[in-house]
XYZ file of C-alpha atoms in Angstrom:
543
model
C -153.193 -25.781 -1.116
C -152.830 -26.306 -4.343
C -150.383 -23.849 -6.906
C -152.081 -23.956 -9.776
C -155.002 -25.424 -11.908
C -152.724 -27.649 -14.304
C -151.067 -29.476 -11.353
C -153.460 -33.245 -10.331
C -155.756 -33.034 -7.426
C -154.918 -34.933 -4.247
C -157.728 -36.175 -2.365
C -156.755 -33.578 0.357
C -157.985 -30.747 -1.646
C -161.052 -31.595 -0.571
C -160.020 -29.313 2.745
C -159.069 -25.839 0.720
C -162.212 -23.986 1.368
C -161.279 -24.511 5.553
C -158.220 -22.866 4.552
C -157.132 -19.499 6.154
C -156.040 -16.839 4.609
C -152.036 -15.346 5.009
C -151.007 -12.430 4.337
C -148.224 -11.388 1.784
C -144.868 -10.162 3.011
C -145.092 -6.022 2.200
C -141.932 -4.868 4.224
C -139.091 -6.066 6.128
C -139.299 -8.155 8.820
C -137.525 -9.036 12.178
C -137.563 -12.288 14.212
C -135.897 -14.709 16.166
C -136.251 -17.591 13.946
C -137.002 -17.260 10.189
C -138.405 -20.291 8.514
C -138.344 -20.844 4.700
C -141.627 -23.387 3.745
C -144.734 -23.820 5.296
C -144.936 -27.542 4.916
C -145.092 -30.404 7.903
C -140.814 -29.399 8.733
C -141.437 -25.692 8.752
C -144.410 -25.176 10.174
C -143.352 -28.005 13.560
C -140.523 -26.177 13.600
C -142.212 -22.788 14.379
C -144.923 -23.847 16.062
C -142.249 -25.734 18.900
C -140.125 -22.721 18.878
C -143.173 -20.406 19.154
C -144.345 -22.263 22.006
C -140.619 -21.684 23.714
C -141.438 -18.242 23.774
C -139.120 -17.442 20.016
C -140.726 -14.927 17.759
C -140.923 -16.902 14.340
C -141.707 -15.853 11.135
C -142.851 -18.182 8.451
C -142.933 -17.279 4.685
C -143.816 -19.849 1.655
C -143.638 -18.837 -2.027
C -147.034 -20.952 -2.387
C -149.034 -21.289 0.228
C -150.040 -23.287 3.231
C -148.848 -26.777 2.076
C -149.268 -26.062 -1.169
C -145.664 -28.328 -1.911
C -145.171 -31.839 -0.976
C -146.955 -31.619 2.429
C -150.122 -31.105 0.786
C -149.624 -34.332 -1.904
C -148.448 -37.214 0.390
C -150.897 -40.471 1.693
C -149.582 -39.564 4.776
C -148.759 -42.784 6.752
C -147.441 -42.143 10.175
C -144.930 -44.979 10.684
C -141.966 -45.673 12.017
C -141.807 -48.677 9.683
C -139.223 -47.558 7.391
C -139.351 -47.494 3.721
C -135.865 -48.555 2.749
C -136.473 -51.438 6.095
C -134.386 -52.548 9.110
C -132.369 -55.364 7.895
C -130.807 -53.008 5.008
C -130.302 -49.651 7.499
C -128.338 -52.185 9.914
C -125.684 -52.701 7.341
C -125.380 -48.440 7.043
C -126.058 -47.321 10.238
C -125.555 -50.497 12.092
C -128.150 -51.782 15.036
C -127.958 -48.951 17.519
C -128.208 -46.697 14.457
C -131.349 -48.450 12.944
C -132.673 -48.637 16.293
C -132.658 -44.730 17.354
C -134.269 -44.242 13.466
C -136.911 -46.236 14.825
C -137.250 -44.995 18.201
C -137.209 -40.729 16.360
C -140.150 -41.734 14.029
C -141.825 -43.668 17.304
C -141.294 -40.061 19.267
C -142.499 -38.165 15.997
C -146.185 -40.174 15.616
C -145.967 -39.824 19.588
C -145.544 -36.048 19.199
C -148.036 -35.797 16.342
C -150.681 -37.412 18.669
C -149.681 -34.487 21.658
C -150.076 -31.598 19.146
C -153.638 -33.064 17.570
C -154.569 -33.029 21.028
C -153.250 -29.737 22.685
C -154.314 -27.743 20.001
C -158.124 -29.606 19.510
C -157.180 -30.524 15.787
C -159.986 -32.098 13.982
C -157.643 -34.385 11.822
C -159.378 -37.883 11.802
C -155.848 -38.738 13.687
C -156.448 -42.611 14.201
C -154.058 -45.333 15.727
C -154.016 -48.020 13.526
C -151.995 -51.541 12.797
C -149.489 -51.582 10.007
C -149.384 -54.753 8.076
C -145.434 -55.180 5.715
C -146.592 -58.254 3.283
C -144.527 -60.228 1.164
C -146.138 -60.980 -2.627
C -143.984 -62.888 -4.262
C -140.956 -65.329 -3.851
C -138.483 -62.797 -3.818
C -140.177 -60.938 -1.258
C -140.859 -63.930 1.032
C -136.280 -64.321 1.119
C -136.423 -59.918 1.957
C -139.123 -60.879 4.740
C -137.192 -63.518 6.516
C -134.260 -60.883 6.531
C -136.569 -58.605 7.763
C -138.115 -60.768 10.454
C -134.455 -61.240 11.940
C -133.926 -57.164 12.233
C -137.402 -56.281 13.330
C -136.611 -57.043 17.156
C -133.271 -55.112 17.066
C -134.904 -52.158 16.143
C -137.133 -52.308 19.037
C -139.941 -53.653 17.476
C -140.790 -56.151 20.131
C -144.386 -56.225 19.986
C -144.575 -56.670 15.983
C -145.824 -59.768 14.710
C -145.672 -62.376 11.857
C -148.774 -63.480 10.293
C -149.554 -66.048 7.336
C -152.011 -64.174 5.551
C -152.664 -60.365 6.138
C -155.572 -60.329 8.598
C -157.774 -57.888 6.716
C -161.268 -58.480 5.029
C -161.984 -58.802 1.337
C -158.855 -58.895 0.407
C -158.359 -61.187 -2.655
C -154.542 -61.947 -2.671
C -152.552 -61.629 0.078
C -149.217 -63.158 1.791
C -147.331 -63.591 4.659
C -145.943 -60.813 6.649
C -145.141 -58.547 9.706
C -147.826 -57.122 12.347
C -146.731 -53.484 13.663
C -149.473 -51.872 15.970
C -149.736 -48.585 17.106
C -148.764 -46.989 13.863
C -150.985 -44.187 12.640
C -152.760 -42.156 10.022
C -154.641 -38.438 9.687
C -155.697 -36.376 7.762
C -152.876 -33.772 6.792
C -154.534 -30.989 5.379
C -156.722 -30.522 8.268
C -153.934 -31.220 10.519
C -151.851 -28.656 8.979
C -154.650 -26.078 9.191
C -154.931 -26.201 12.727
C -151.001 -26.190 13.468
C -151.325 -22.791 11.103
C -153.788 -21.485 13.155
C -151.692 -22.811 16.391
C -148.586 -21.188 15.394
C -150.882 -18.091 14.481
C -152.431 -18.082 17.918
C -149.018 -17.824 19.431
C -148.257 -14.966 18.135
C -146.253 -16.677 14.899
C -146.334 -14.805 11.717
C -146.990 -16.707 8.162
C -146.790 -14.752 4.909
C -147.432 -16.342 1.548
C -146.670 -15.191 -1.815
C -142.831 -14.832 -0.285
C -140.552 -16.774 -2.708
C -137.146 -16.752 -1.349
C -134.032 -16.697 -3.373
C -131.214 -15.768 -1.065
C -130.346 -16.805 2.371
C -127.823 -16.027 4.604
C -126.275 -17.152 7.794
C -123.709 -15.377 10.217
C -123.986 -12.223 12.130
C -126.679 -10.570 9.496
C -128.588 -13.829 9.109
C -131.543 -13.077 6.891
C -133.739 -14.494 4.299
C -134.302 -12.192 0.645
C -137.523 -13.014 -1.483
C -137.579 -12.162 -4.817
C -139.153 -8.287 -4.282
C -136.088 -7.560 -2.249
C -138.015 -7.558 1.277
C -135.567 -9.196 3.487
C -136.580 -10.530 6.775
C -133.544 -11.288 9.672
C -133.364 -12.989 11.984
C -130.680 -15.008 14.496
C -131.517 -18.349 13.120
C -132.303 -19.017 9.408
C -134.478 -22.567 8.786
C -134.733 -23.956 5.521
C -137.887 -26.528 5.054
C -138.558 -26.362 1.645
C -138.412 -30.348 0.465
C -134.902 -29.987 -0.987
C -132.887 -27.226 -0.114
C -133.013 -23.990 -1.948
C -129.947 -22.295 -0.092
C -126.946 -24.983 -0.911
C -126.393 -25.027 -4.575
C -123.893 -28.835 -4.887
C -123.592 -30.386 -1.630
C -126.731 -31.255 -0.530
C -128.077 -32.281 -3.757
C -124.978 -34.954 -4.478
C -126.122 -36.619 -1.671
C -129.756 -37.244 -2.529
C -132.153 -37.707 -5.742
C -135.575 -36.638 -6.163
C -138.036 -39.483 -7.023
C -141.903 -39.202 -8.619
C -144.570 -41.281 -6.698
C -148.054 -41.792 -7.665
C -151.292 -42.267 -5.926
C -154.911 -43.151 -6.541
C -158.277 -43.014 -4.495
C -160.927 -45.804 -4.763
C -164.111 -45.397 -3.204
C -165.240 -48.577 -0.809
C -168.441 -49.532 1.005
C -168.083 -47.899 4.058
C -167.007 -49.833 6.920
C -165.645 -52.372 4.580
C -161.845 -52.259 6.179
C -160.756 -51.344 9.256
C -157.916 -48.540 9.829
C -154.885 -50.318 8.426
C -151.810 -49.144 6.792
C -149.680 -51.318 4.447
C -146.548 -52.276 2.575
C -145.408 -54.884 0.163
C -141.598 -55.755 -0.289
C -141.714 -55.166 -4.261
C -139.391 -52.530 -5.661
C -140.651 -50.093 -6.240
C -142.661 -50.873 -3.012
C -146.492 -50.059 -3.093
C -147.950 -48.731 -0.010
C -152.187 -48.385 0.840
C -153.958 -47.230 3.519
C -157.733 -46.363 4.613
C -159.275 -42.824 4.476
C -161.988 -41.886 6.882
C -163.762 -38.384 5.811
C -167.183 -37.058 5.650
C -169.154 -39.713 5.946
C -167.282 -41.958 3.765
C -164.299 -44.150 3.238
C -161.752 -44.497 0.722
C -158.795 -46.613 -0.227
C -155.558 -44.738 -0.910
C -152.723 -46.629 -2.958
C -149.489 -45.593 -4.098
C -146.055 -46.127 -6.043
C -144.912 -47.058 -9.694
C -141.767 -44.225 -8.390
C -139.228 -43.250 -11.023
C -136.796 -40.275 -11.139
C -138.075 -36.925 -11.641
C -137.530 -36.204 -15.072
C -136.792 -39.682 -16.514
C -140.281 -40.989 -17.544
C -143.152 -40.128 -19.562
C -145.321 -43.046 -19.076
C -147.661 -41.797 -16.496
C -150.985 -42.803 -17.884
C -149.575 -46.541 -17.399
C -148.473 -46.158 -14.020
C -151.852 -45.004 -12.790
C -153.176 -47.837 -14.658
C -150.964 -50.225 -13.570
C -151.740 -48.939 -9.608
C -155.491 -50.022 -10.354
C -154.592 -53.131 -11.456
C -152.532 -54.239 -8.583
C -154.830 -52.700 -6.748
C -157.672 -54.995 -7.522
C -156.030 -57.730 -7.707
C -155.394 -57.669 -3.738
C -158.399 -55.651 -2.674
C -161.798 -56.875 -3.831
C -164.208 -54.042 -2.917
C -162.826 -51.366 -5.041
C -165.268 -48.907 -6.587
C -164.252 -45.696 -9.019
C -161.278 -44.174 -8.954
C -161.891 -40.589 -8.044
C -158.595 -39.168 -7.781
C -155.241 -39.301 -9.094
C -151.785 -37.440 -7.919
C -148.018 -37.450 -8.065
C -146.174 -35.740 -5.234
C -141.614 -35.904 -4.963
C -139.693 -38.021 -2.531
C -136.360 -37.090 -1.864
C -134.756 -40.310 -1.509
C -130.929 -39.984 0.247
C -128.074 -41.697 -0.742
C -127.611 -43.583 2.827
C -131.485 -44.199 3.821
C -132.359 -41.387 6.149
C -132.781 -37.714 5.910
C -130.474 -35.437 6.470
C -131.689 -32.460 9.420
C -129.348 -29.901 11.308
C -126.881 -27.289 10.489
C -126.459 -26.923 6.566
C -122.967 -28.430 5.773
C -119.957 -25.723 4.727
C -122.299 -22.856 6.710
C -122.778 -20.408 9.780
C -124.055 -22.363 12.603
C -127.413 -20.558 12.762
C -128.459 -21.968 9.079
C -130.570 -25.156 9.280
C -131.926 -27.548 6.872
C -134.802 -30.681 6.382
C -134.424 -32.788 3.260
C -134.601 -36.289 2.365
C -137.616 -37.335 3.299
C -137.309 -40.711 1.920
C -140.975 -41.428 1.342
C -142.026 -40.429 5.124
C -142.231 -36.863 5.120
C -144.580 -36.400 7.677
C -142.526 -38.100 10.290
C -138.938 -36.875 9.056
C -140.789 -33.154 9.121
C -142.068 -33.917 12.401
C -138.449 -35.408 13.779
C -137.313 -32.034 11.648
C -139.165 -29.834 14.206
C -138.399 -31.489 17.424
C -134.008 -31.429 16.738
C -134.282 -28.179 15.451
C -135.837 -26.416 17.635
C -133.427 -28.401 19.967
C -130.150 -26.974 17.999
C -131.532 -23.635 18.030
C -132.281 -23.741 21.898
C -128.793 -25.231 22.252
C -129.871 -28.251 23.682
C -128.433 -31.890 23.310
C -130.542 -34.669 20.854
C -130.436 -38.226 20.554
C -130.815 -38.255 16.620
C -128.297 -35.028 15.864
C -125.659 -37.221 14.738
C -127.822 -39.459 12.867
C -129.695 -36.917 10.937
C -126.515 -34.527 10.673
C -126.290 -33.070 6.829
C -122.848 -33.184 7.064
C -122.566 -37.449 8.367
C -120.477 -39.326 5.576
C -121.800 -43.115 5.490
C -119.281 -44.582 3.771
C -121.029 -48.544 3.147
C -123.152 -46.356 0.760
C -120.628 -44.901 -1.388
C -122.138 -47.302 -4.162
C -125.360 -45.340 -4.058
C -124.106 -41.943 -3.959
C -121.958 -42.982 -7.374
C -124.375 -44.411 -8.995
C -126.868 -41.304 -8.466
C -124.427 -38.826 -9.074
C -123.118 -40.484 -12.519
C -127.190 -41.167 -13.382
C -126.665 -37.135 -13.293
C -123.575 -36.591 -15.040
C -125.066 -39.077 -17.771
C -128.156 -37.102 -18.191
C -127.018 -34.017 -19.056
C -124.760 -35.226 -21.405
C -127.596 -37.081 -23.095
C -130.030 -34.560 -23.201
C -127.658 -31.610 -24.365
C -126.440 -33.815 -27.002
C -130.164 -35.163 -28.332
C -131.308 -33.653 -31.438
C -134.459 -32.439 -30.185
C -137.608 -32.005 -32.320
C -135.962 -29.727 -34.977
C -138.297 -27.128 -35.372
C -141.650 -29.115 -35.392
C -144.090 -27.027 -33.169
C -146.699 -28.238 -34.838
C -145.998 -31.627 -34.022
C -147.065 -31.353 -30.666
C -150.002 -31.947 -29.217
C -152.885 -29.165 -27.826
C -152.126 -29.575 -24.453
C -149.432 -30.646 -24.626
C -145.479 -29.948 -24.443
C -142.005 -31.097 -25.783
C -138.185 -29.998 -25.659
C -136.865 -28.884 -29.113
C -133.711 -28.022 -30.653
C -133.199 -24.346 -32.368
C -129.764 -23.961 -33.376
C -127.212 -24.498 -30.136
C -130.086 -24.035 -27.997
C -132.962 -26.087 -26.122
C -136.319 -24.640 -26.376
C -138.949 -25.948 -23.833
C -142.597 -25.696 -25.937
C -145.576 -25.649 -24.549
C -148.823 -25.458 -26.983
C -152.164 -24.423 -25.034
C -155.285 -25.564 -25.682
C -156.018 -22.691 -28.175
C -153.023 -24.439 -29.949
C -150.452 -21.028 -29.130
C -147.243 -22.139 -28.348
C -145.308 -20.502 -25.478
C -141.861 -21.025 -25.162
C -138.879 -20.820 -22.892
C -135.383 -22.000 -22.175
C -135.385 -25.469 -21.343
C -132.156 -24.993 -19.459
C -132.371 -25.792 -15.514
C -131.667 -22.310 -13.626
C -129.573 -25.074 -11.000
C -126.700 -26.386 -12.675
C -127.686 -25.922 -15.969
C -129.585 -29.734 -17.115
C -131.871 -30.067 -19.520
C -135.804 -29.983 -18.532
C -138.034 -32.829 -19.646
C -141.908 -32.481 -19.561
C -144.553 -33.998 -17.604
C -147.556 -34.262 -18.784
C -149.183 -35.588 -16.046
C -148.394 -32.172 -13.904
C -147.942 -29.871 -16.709
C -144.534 -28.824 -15.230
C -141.130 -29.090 -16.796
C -139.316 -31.276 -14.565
C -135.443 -31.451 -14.410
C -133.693 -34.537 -14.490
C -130.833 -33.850 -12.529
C -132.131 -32.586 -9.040
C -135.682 -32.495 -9.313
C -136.281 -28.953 -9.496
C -139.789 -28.406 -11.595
C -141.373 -25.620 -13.691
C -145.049 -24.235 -14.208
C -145.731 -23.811 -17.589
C -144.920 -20.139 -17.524
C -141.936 -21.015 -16.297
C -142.330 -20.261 -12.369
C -140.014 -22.805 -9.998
C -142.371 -25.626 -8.635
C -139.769 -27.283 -6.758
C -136.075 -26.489 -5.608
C -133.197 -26.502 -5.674
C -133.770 -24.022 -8.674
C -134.712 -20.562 -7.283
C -134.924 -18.716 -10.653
C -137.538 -19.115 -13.503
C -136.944 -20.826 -16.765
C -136.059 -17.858 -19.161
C -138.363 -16.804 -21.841
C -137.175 -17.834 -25.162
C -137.870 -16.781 -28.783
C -139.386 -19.281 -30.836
C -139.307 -19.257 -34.845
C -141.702 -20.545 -36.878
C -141.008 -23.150 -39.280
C -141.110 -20.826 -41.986
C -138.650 -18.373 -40.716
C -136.293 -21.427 -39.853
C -136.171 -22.605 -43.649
C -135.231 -19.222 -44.599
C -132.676 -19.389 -41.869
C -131.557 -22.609 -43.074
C -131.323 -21.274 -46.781
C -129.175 -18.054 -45.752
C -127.245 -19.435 -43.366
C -125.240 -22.784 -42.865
C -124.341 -21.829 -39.238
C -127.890 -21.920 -37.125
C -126.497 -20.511 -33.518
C -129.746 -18.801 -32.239
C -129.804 -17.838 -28.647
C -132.702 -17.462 -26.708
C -133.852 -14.426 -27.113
C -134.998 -11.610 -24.097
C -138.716 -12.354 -24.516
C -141.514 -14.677 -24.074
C -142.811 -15.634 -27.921
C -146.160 -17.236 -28.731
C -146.259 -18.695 -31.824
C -149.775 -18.847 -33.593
C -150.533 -22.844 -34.303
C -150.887 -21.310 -38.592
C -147.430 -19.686 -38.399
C -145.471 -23.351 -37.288
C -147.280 -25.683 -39.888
């Protein structure tokens, strides 16, 4: 599940080896459904329709879960991330309250699937435990208390101290039973080999760059093999088929997670939530023979940080400050929310096209139950049948009470790439950075993404989004270069990561530092362009 060796190692990874293998896409293709992304959304989606008696055909530049699917902590709640009392002021109470009630029906659905199809996925009903820390988050709790009811929570309760052993600091808070937790990899490996068994086709190694709706709906990967079909979905995190809309209306966040080892039997199955901001969120693990304690958050914006090291360091400490059985950490990840403007993602038709192209996006930290609620109402649109949630999830809804949000991303935007177009860049110091390492310089007019390898080679390419044209930063927690903008991320060879981007960074010619002095001797007007090919500068010819 994973795309490459420089990317960090969920804790899922464990699974890869129990992996099936897909075959590539080496012709054209014909179906009644064509999905785009083979995470949790894609893969629901065709299995549902598959089971409706649709021919579906399934096709994933990567691999099975090999994006976002396969790097979440994977709570199943219907506890929501951005909370009751501040969706009631967007969506009002009826609104907040059918949110609740699709994430209920998509842990409910999860539960059917796991046992139809005999998945062994450590699927485990489980209390959910929202805590309050601080002062602060004591005043968000009360507000919280009030809305919890009017979202159908009846059964939830408050509590004065989370009831949990060895814990070592703790607070007040809300009781939710009957939330949930699995094991994703394994579940998504047997709703693979479900969808397979129907008669569902998966092909890997298919990266998409076109899609169209209409009468001659069809999805083109980069070879040219097109496959058509009635219906076109698009699952891949953040779409890869709009190239504005969509991506005005959301931002793409970095989270972060880390795995302690505990005595086993030391906690129960629990999942929980504090009310800090950014929120951190922990639940149990319970896999071969052994359990574990999975924590996350420290979130910023893709592309706007470079502090990783301290965010996994300050995850430990908070960690063990409020849990007191804590051994090693043995693994570390990031994984990409898609946080919307208004709170909830956005699933259905994709706004401004043919009625027979569909979208998931904005996950908003619970992708596993947005992808689930993703499968169930589209495979309802496409049957042509009526939903509860279509108008709630519709890509095209405009919530106006959060008009402040969707300014203050979009301007966040507009700021950065002024900024980083404008920043003088590392001149021509390739020698500068690091083994290992990478950094965005300037050479002439242009913006030169550097990477320098371990053999201490640098490789270079543009460092200009293939989107809308940002400036990539790099992360040197992934490897990647990540854009700032819209969260579309790069391999070090350049190779899209993430959407919306659908094209690789270019190649770019890099000069050595000797060749720029004489370039800076013979001419006063340094307006280099990229040139056509990929240049790897020896570490003695930058020094």
């Amino acid at each position: 599940m994973r795309r490459n060796s420089d990317e960090t190692v969920p804790v899922w990874s464990e699974e890869e080896q129990r992996q099936r293998a897909f075959p590539e896409l080496l012709q054209d293709a014909e179906a009644d459904v064509c999905v785009v992304g083979a995470g949790i959304a894609g893969l629901t989606t065709a299995y549902l329709l598959q089971k409706e008696g649709k021919s579906v055909v399934v096709l994933d530049a990567w691999g099975l879960a090999a994006g976002e699917t396969g790097r979440t902590t994977a709570h199943l709640t219907a506890v929501l991330d951005d909370r009751f009392s501040h969706l009631e002021g967007l969506f009002g109470t009826d609104g907040t309250r059918l949110a609740a009630d699709s994430h209920r029906a998509a842990i409910d659905r999860i539960e059917s699937i796991v046992r139809d199809e005999r998945i062994d996925c450590d699927f485990e009903r489980v209390t959910g435990y929202l805590t309050a820390l601080s002062e602060q988050q004591r005043r968000d709790l009360e507000k919280e208390f009030d809305a919890v009811p009017r979202a159908g929570f009846y059964e939830a309760e408050g509590f004065p101290q989370v009831p949990l052993p060895n814990l070592a600091e703790t607070g007040p808070g809300l009781m939710f039973p009957r939330q949930a937790m699995f094991h994703p990899a394994r579940y998504m490996i047997g709703l693979a080999t479900a969808v397979a068994s129907l008669g569902g086709r998966l092909y890997v190694g298919a990266h998409v760059r076109t899609v169209a709706g209409g009468a001659h709906a069809s999805a083109e990967t980069d070879n040219g093999l097109r496959v058509s079909a009635r219906h076109i979905v698009v699952a891949t995190n953040t779409p890869i088929n709009d190239r504005v809309t969509m991506h005005t209306k959301q931002a793409a966040y970095r989270t972060y997670a880390v795995v302690f080892d505990v005595p086993k039997d030391s906690y129960p199955g629990f999942l929980l939530w504090d009310l800090e901001d950014p929120y951190h969120y922990v639940r149990l693990m319970r896999a071969g023979g052994r359990d574990r304690l999975i924590v996350g958050g420290e979130d910023h914006k893709t592309g706007q940080a470079a502090d990783m090291a301290a965010r996994y360091r300050r995850l430990e400490e908070w960690s063990r400050r409020h849990f007191s059985v804590l051994g090693e950490v043995s693994y570390r990840w990031s994984g990409q929310v898609m946080e919307p403007v208004d709170s909830l993602a956005f699933i259905g038709r994709n706004p401004g096209d043919e009625d027979n192209v569909y979208i998931a996006t904005g996950d908003s930290g619970h992708g596993m139950t947005h992808g689930t609620i993703a499968g169930i109402l589209i495979a309802d649109l496409v049957q042509g049948r009526s939903n509860p949630w279509a108008a709630l999830y519709d890509p095209s809804r405009k919530t106006l009470r959060s008009a402040t949000s969707f300014v203050s991303e979009n301007l966040n935007v507009a700021g950065r790439m002024l900024k980083d177009w404008a920043a003088p860049g590392g001149g021509n110091a390739v020698e500068q950075i690091a083994r290992g390492d990478g950094a965005v310089l300037r050479q002439g007019a242009a913006k030169i993404a550097v990477y320098r390898d371990t053999e201490g080679v640098a490789h270079a390419l543009s460092a200009v989004c293939t989107h809308l044209g940002c400036i990539v930063q790099w992360n040197p927690n992934e490897k990647s270069w990540d854009c700032p903008c819209h969260g579309s991320r790069y391999d070090i060879a350049g190779r899209v990561l993430n959407g919306p981007a659908v094209s690789p960074l270019s190649p770019a010619e890099l000069r050595s530092a000797r060749e720029h002095q004489r370039n800076q001797r013979d001419r006063t007007d340094d307006d280099a362009v990229p040139g056509e090919d990929a240049k790897a500068v020896p570490a003695d010819e930058v020094h």
